[in-house]
Short mmCIF file of C-alpha atoms in Angstrom, two decimals:
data_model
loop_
_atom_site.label_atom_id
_atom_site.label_comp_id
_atom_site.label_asym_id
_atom_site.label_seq_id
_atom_site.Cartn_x
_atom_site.Cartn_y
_atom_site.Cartn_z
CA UNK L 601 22.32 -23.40 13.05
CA UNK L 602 23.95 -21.48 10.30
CA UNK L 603 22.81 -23.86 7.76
CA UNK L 604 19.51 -23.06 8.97
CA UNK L 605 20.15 -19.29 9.03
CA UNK L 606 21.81 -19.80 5.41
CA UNK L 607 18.46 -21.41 4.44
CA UNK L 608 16.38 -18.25 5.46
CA UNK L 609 18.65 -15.93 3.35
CA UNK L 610 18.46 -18.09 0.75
CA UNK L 611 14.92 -17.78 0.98
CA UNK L 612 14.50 -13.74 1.32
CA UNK L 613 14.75 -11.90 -1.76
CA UNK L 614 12.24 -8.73 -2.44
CA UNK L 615 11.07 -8.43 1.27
CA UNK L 616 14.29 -6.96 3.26
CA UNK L 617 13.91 -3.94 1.09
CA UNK L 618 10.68 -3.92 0.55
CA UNK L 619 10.13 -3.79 4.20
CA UNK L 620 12.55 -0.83 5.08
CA UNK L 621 11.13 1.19 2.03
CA UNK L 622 7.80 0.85 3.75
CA UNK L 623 9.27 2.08 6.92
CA UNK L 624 11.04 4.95 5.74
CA UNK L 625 7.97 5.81 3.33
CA UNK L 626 5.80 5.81 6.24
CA UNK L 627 8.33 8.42 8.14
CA UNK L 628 9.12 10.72 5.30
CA UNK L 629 4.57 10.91 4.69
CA UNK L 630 4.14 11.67 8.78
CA UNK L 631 6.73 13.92 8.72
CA UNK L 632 5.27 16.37 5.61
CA UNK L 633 1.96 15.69 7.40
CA UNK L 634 3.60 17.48 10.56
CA UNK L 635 5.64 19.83 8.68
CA UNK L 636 2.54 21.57 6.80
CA UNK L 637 0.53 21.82 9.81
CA UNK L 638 3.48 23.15 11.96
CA UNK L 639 3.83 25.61 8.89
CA UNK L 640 0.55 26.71 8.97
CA UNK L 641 -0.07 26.86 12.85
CA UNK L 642 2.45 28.88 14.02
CA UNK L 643 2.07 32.68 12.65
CA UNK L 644 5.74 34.20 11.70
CA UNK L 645 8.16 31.92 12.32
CA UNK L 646 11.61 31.71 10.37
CA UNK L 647 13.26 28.40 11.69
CA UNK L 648 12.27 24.82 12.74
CA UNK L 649 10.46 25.58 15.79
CA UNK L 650 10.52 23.27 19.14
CA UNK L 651 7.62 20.43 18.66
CA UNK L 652 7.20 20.42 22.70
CA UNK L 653 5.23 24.48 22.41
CA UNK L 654 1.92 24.31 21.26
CA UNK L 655 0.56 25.33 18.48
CA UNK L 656 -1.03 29.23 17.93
CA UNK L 657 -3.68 27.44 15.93
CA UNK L 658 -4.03 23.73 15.59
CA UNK L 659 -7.22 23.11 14.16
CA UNK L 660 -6.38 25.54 11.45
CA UNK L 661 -3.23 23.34 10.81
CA UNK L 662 -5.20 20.45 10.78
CA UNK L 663 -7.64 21.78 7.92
CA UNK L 664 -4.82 23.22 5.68
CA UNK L 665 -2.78 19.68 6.14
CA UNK L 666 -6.02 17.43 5.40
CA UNK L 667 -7.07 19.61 2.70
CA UNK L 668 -3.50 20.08 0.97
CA UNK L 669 -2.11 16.23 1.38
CA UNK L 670 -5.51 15.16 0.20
CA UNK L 671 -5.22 17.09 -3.42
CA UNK L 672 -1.30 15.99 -3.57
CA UNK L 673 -2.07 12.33 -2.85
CA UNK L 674 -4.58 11.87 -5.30
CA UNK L 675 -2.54 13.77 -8.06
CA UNK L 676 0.40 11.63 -6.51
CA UNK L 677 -1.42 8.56 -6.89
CA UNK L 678 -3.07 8.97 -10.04
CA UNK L 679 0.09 9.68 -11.97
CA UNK L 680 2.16 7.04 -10.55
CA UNK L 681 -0.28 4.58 -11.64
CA UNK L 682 -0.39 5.57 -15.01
CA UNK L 683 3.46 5.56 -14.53
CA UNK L 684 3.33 2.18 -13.16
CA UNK L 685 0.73 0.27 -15.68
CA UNK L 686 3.35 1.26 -18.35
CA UNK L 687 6.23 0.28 -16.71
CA UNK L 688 4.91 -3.54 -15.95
CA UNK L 689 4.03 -3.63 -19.68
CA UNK L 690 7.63 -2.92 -20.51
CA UNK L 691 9.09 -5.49 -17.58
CA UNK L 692 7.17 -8.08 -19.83
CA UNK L 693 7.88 -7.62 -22.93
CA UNK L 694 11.79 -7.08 -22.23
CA UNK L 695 12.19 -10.59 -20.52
CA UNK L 696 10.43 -9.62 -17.32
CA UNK L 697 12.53 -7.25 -15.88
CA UNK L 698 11.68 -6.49 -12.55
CA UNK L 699 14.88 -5.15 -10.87
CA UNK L 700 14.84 -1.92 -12.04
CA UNK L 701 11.36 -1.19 -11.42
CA UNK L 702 12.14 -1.79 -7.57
CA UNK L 703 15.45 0.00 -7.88
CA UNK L 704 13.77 3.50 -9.22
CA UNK L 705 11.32 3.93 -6.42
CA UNK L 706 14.30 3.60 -3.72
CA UNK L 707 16.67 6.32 -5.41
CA UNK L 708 13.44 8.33 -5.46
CA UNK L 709 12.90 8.23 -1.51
CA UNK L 710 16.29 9.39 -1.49
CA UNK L 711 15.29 12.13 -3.64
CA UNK L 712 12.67 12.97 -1.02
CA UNK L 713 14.64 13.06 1.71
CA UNK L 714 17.09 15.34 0.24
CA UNK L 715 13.99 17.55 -0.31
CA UNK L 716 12.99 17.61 3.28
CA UNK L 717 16.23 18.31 4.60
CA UNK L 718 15.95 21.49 2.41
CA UNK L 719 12.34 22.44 3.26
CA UNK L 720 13.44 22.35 7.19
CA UNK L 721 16.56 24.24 6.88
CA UNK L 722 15.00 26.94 4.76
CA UNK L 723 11.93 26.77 7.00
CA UNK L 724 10.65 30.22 5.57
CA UNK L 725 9.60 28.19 2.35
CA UNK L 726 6.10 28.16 1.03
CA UNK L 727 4.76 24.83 2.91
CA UNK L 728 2.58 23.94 -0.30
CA UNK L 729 6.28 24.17 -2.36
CA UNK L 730 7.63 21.49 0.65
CA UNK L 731 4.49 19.62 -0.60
CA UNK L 732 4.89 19.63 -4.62
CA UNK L 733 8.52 18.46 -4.53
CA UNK L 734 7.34 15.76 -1.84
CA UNK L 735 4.99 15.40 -5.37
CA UNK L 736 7.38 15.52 -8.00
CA UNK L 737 10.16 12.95 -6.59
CA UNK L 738 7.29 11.01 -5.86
CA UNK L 739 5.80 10.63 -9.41
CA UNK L 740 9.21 10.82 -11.38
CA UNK L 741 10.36 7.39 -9.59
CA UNK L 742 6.67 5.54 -9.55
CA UNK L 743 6.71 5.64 -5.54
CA UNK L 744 4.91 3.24 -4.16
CA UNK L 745 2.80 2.15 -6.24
CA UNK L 746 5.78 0.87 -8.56
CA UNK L 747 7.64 -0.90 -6.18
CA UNK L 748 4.64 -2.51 -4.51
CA UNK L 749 3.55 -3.86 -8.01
CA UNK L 750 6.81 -4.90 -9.54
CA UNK L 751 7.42 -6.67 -6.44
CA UNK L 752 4.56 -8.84 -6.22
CA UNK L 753 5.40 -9.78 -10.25
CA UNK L 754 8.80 -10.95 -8.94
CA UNK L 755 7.78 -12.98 -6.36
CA UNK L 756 4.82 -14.21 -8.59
CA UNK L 757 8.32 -15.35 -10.85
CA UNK L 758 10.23 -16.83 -8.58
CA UNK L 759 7.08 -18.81 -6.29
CA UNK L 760 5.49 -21.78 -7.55
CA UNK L 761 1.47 -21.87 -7.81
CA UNK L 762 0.88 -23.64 -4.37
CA UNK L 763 3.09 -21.43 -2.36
CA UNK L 764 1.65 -18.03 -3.74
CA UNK L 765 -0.89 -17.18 -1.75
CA UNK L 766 1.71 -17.45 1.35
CA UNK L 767 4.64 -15.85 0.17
CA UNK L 768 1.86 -12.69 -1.10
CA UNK L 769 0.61 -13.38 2.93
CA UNK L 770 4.51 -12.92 3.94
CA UNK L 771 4.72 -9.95 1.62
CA UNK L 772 1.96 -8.44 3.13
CA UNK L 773 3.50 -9.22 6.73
CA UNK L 774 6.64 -7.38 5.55
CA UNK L 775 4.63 -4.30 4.49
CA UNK L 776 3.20 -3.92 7.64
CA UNK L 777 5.95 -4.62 9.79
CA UNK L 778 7.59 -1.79 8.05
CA UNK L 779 4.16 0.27 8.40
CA UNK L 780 4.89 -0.93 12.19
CA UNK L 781 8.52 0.73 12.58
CA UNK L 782 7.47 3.69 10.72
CA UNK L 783 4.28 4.40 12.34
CA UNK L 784 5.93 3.40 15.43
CA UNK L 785 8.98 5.70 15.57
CA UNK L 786 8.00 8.42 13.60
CA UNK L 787 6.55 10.21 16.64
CA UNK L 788 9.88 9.90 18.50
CA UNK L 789 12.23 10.62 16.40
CA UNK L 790 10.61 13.33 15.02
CA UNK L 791 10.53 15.19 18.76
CA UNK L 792 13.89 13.58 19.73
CA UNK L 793 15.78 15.41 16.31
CA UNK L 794 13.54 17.41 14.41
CA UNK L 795 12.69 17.67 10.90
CA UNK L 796 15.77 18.21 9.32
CA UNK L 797 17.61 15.21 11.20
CA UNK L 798 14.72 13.13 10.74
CA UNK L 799 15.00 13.81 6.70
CA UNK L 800 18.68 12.99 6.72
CA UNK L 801 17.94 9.27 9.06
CA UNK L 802 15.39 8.72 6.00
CA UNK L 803 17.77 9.27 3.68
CA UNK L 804 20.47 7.05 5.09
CA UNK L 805 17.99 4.62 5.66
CA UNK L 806 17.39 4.85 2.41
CA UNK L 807 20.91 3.94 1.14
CA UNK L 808 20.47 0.37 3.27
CA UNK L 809 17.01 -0.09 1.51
CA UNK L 810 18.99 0.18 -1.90
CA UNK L 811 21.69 -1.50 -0.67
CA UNK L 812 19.46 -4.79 0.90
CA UNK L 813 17.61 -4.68 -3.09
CA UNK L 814 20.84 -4.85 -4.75
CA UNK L 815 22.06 -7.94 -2.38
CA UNK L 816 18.82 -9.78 -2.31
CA UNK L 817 16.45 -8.53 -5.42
CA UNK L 818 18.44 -11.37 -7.49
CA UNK L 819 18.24 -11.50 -11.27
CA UNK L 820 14.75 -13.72 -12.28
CA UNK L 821 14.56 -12.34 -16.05
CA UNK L 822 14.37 -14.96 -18.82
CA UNK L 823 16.59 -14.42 -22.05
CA UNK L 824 14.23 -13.01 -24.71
CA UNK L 825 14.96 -12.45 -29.00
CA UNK L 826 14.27 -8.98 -28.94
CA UNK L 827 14.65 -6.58 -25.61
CA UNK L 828 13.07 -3.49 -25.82
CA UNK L 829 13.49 0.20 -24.43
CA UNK L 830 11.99 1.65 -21.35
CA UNK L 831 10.28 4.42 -23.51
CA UNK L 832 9.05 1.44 -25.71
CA UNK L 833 6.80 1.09 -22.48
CA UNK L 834 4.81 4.30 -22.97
CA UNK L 835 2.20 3.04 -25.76
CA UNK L 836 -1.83 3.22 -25.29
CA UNK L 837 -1.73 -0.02 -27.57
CA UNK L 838 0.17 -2.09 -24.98
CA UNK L 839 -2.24 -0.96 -22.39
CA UNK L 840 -5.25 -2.31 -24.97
CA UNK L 841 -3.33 -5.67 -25.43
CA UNK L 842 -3.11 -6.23 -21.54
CA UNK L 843 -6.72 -5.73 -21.16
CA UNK L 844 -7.47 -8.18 -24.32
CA UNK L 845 -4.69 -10.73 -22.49
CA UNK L 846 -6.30 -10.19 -18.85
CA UNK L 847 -10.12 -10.78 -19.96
CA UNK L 848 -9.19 -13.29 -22.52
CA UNK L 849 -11.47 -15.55 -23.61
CA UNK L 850 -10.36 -19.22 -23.37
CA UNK L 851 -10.13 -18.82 -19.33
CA UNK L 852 -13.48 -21.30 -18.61
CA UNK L 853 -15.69 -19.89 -16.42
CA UNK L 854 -13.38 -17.59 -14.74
CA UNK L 855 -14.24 -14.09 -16.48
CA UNK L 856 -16.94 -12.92 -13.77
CA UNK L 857 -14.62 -13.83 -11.04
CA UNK L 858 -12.09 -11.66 -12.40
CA UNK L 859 -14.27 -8.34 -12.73
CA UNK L 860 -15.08 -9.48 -9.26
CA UNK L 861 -11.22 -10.09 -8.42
CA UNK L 862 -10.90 -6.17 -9.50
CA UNK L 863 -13.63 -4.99 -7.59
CA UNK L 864 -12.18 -6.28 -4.56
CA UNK L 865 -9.11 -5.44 -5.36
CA UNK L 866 -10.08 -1.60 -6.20
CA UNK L 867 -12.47 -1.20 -3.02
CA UNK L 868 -10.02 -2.65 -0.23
CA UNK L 869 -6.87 -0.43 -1.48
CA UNK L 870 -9.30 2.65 -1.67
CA UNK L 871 -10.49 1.69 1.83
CA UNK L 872 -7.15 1.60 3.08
CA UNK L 873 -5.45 4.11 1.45
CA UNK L 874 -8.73 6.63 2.33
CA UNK L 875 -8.45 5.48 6.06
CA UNK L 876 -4.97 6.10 6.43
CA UNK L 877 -4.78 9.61 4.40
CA UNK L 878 -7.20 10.65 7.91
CA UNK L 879 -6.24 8.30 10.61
CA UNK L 880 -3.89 10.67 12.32
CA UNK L 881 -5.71 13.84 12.21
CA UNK L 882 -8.93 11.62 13.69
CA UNK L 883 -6.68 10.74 16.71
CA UNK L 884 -4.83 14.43 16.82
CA UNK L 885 -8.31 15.82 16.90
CA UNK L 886 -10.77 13.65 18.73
CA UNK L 887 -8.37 12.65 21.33
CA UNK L 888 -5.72 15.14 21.49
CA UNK L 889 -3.18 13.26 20.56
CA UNK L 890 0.39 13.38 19.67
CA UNK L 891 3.27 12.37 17.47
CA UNK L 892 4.07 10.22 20.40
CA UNK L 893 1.03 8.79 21.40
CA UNK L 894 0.21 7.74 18.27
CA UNK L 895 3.39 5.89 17.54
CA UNK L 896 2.67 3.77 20.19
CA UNK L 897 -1.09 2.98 19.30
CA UNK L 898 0.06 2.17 15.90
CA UNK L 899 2.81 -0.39 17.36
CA UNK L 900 0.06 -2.25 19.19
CA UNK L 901 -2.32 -2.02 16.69
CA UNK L 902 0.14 -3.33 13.57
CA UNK L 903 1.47 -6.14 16.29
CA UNK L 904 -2.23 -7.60 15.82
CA UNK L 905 -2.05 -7.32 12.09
CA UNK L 906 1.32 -8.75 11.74
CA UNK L 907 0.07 -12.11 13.74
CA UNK L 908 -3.45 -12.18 11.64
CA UNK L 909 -1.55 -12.17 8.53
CA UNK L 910 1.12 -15.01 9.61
CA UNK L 911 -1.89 -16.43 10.90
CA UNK L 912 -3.83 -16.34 7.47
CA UNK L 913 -0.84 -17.20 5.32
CA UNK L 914 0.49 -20.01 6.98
CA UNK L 915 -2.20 -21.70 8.89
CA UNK L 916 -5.41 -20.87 6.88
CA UNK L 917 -3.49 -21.06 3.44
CA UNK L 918 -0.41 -23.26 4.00
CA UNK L 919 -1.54 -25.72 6.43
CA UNK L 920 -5.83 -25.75 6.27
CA UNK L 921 -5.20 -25.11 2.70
CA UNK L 922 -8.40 -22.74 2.59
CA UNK L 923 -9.64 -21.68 -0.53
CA UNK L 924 -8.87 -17.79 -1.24
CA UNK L 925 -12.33 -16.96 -1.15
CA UNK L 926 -12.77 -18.69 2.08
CA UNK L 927 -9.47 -16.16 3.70
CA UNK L 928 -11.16 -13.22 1.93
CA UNK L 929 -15.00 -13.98 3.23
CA UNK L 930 -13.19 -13.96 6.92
CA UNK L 931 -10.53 -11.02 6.29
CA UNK L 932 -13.46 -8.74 5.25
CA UNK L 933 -16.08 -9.79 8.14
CA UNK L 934 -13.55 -9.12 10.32
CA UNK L 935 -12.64 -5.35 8.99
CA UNK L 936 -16.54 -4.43 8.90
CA UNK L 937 -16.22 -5.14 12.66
CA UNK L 938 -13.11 -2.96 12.97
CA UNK L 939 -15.07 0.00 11.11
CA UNK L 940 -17.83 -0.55 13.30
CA UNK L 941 -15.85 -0.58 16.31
CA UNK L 942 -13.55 2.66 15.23
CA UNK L 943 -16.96 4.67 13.90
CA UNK L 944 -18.07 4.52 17.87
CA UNK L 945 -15.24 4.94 20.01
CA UNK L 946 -15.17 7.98 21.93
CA UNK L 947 -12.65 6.78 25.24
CA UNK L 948 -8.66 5.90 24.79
CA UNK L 949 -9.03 2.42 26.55
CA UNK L 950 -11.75 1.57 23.47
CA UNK L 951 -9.33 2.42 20.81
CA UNK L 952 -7.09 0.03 22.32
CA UNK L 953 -10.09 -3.08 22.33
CA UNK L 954 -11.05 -2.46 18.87
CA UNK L 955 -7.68 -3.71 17.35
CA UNK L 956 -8.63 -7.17 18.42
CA UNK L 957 -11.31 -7.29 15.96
CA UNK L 958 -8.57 -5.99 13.43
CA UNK L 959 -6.02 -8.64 13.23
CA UNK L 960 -6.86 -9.49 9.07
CA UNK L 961 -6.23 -5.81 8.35
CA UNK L 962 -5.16 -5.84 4.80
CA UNK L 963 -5.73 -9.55 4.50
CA UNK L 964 -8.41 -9.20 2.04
CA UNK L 965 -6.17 -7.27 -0.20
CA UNK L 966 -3.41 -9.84 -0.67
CA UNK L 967 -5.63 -12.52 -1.08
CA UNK L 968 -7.29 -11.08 -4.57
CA UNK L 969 -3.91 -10.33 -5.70
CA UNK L 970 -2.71 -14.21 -5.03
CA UNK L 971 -6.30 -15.51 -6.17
CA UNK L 972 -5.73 -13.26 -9.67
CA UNK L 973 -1.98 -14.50 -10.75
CA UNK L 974 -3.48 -17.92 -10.46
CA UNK L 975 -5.12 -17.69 -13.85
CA UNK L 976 -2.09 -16.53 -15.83
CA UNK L 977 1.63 -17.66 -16.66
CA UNK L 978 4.39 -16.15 -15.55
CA UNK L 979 4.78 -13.74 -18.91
CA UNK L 980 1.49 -12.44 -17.80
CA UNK L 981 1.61 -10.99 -14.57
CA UNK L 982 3.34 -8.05 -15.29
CA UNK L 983 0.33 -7.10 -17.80
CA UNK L 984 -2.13 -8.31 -15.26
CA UNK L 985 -0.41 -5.59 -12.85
CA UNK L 986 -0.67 -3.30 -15.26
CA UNK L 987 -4.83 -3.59 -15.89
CA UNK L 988 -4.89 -3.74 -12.41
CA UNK L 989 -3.47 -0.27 -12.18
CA UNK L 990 -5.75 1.28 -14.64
CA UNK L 991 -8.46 0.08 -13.13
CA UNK L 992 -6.80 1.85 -10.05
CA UNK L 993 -7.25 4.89 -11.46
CA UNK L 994 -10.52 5.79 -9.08
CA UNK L 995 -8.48 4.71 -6.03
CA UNK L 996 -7.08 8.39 -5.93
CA UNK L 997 -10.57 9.81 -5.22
CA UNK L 998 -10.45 7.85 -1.90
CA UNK L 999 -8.35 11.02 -0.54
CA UNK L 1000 -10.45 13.78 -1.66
CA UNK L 1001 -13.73 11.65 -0.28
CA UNK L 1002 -12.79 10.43 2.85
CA UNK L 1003 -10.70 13.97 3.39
CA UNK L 1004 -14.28 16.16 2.62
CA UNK L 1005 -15.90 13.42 5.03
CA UNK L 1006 -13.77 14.03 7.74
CA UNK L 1007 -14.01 17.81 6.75
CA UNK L 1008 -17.58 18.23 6.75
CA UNK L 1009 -17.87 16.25 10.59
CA UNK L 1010 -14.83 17.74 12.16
CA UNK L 1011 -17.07 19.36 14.73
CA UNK L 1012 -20.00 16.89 14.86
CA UNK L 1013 -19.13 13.42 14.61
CA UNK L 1014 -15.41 13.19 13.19
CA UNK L 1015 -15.07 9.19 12.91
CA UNK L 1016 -18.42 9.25 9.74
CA UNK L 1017 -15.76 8.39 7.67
CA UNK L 1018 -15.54 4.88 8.88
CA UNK L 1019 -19.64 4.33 7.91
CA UNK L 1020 -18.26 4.54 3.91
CA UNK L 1021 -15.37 1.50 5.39
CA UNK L 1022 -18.09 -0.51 6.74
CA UNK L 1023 -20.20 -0.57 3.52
CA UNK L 1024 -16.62 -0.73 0.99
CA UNK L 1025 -15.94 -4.60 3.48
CA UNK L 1026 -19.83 -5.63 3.55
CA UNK L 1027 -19.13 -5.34 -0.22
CA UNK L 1028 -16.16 -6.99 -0.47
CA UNK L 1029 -17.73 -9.95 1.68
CA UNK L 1030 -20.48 -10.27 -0.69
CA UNK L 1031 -18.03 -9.93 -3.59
CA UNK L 1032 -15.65 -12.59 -2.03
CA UNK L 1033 -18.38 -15.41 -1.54
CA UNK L 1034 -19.23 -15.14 -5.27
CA UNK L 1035 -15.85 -15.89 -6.57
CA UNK L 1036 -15.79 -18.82 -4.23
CA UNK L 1037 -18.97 -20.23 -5.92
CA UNK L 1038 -18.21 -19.37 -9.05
CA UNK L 1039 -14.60 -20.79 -8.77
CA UNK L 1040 -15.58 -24.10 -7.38
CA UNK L 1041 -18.41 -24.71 -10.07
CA UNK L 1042 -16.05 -24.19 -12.59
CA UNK L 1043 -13.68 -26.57 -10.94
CA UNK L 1044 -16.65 -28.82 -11.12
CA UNK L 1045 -17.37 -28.40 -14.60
CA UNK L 1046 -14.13 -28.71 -15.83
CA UNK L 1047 -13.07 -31.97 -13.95
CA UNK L 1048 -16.53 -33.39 -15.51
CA UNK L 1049 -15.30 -32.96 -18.24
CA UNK L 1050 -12.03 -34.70 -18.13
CA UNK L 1051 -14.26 -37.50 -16.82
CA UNK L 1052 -15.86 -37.98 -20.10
CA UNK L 1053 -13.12 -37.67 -22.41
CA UNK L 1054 -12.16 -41.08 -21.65
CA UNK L 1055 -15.56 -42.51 -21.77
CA UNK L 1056 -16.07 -41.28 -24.88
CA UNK L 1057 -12.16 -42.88 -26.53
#
């Protein structure tokens, strides 16, 4: 038995962390989410108010929170990727250093935290000031963007080729067990404590996550000639060479799948991340829900998604040994349901059916990522990351759009958001089966042509 449970630690190395990060990052972004719209809802107040009154004016806290987080997140976003793409080029070229790219991001939530506490005590601050530090901690450490990124190179180091795809699946099942506790919790603990007790848990919590990536983040850089400064990192020319090393030529056949790979890879993260900027002002809205009550349709929700992606990693991956075109075909199919399903539910009890049809949430998204580090060695991944976020430049628009959307229905039909989801997956479906195609003919081509070599000695 303990050799067994030896064997799993062993195993473990980026996902402990990665995991409780998630969780706490979830917390500390519902909790400014509540604080700006308890800031702007309730007319002259001077300390943290009881959660259990209602609100003088909820819709108008509603519009000033979705309008507010919407402009931070995509100033948020866009700046951390920029942050991000140079960072990766530096973790290659000074003998892949990942560690401290997953460190920085962890110190930062603790930065946040700090900055909560503050912004609850002294509740008679500006709530857009609460929301620029939330900002500037955010972009200073690379968030997370960074962490997500540099952590996918490191397991790309330390994973062999035919175990990729599920250790990204197992990644992907950490995230969203730790989108599970957050989402889950968040609710409760913010009306069990309050904001400023809930900003010091997060930043205790944050101490473990630091903790857990110092224990089990283990040192997988290689021993280079010449190692080179962080600032080293922040040259346009490095950002030209990974886009010359990512679209090189002498990959046969494979260039069209890879604009395709970043396609897919663009349009699921700025489905996801556009969804999830509204999600909980939807529900708050349409259905008049709480902190609480959506806690606990997020738990059972994210239990389906946790069980599709074990369920996708190990069995359709490990065991079928499905090609990653085949996974992403299904994952997307699957989320055009879910959109279809969200865009027309207007009872509690069909909420809770359509989550059935969601089980490959986020699926679609690992699988690209795992189908894309297939083409390139090791000292290339960090580069590839680093395309991948300057292509991810548009993603940040996903807030303002799906935001104005939501803004522009409120009173009419306030789920016409998800109509711009279903369209993103048919996309990515159409995208997906190309790759597969285009991948296997190329497979074709090439083994014909180690078939004549021979013929012709």
């Amino acid at each position: 038995m303990s050799k067994n449970i030896s064997g799993v630690v062993k195993y473990l190395t980026v996902e402990p962390a990665f995991l409780l990060y998630t969780a706490v990052f979830v917390i500390l972004e519902l909790t400014g989410v509540n604080l700006l719209i308890q800031k702007k809802c309730r007319f002259n107040v001077t300390s943290e108010p009881d959660l259990s009154t209602p609100c003088q004016d909820e819709k108008q806290g509603i519009i000033f929170a979705a309008e507010t987080m919407a402009y931070i997140r995509f100033l948020m976003f866009s700046l951390t990727l920029l942050y991000t793409a140079f960072s990766m080029c530096w973790s290659d070229e000074s003998d892949r250093r990942r560690r401290p790219l997953i460190f920085l991001p962890i110190i930062g939530l603790m930065m946040m935290s700090v900055s909560g506490c503050l912004h609850s005590y002294f509740w008679h601050w500006d709530a857009h000031k609460s929301a620029l530090s939330y900002l500037f901690f955010e972009v200073i450490s690379g968030g997370m963007p960074l962490i997500m990124v540099a952590s996918q190179a490191y397991i790309c180091d330390v994973t062999d080729i035919g175990s990729r795809t599920m250790r990204m699946g197992l990644f992907t099942a950490a995230r969203t067990v730790g989108d599970l506790i957050g989402f889950g919790s968040s609710g409760f603990v913010l009306h069990r404590f309050g904001f400023f007790r809930t900003y010091l848990l997060c930043f205790v919590l944050s101490l473990i996550t630091l903790l857990l990536a110092v224990i089990f983040v283990r040192d997988a850089s290689v021993q280079v000639k010449k190692k080179r400064h962080f600032w080293h990192a922040f040259n346009l020319m490095r950002i030209v060479d990974s886009f010359k090393i990512v679209f090189k030529k002498n990959i046969p056949g494979k260039r069209i799948i890879i604009v395709a790979l970043s396609c897919i890879y663009i349009l699921m993260f700025f489905c996801t991340q556009g969804e999830n900027s509204v999600q909980y002002m939807f529900l708050r809205h349409k259905f008049h829900w709480d902190e609480r009550d959506y806690s606990i349709y997020v738990v059972y929700r994210y239990i389906g998604v946790i069980l599709g992606s074990i369920f996708a990693s190990i069995v359709l991956s490990k065991c079928m040994n499905l090609h990653d075109g085949v996974i992403g075909i299904i994952s997307g199919f699957w989320d055009a349901i879910a959109a279809f399903g969200y865009l027309f539910a207007s009872l509690n009890w069909q909420l809770y059916v359509v989550p059935l049809f969601d089980v490959f949430h986020g699926t679609a998204f690992s699988v690209s990522v795992s189908f894309f580090s297939k083409f390139y060695a090791a000292d290339e991944i960090g580069r590839l990351n680093s395309v991948l976020c300057i292509l991810s430049l548009v993603i940040p628009t996903c807030y303002p759009t799906y935001i104005t959307i939501f803004r522009k229905t409120l009173d009419s039909v306030p789920s016409a958001y998800f109509v711009l989801s279903i369209a993103i997956n048919v996309i990515v479906v159409l995208l997906y089966l190309l790759c597969y195609k285009l991948d296997k003919k190329s497979d074709k081509l090439v083994s014909a042509k180690k078939e004549e070599k021979p013929m012709l000695t």
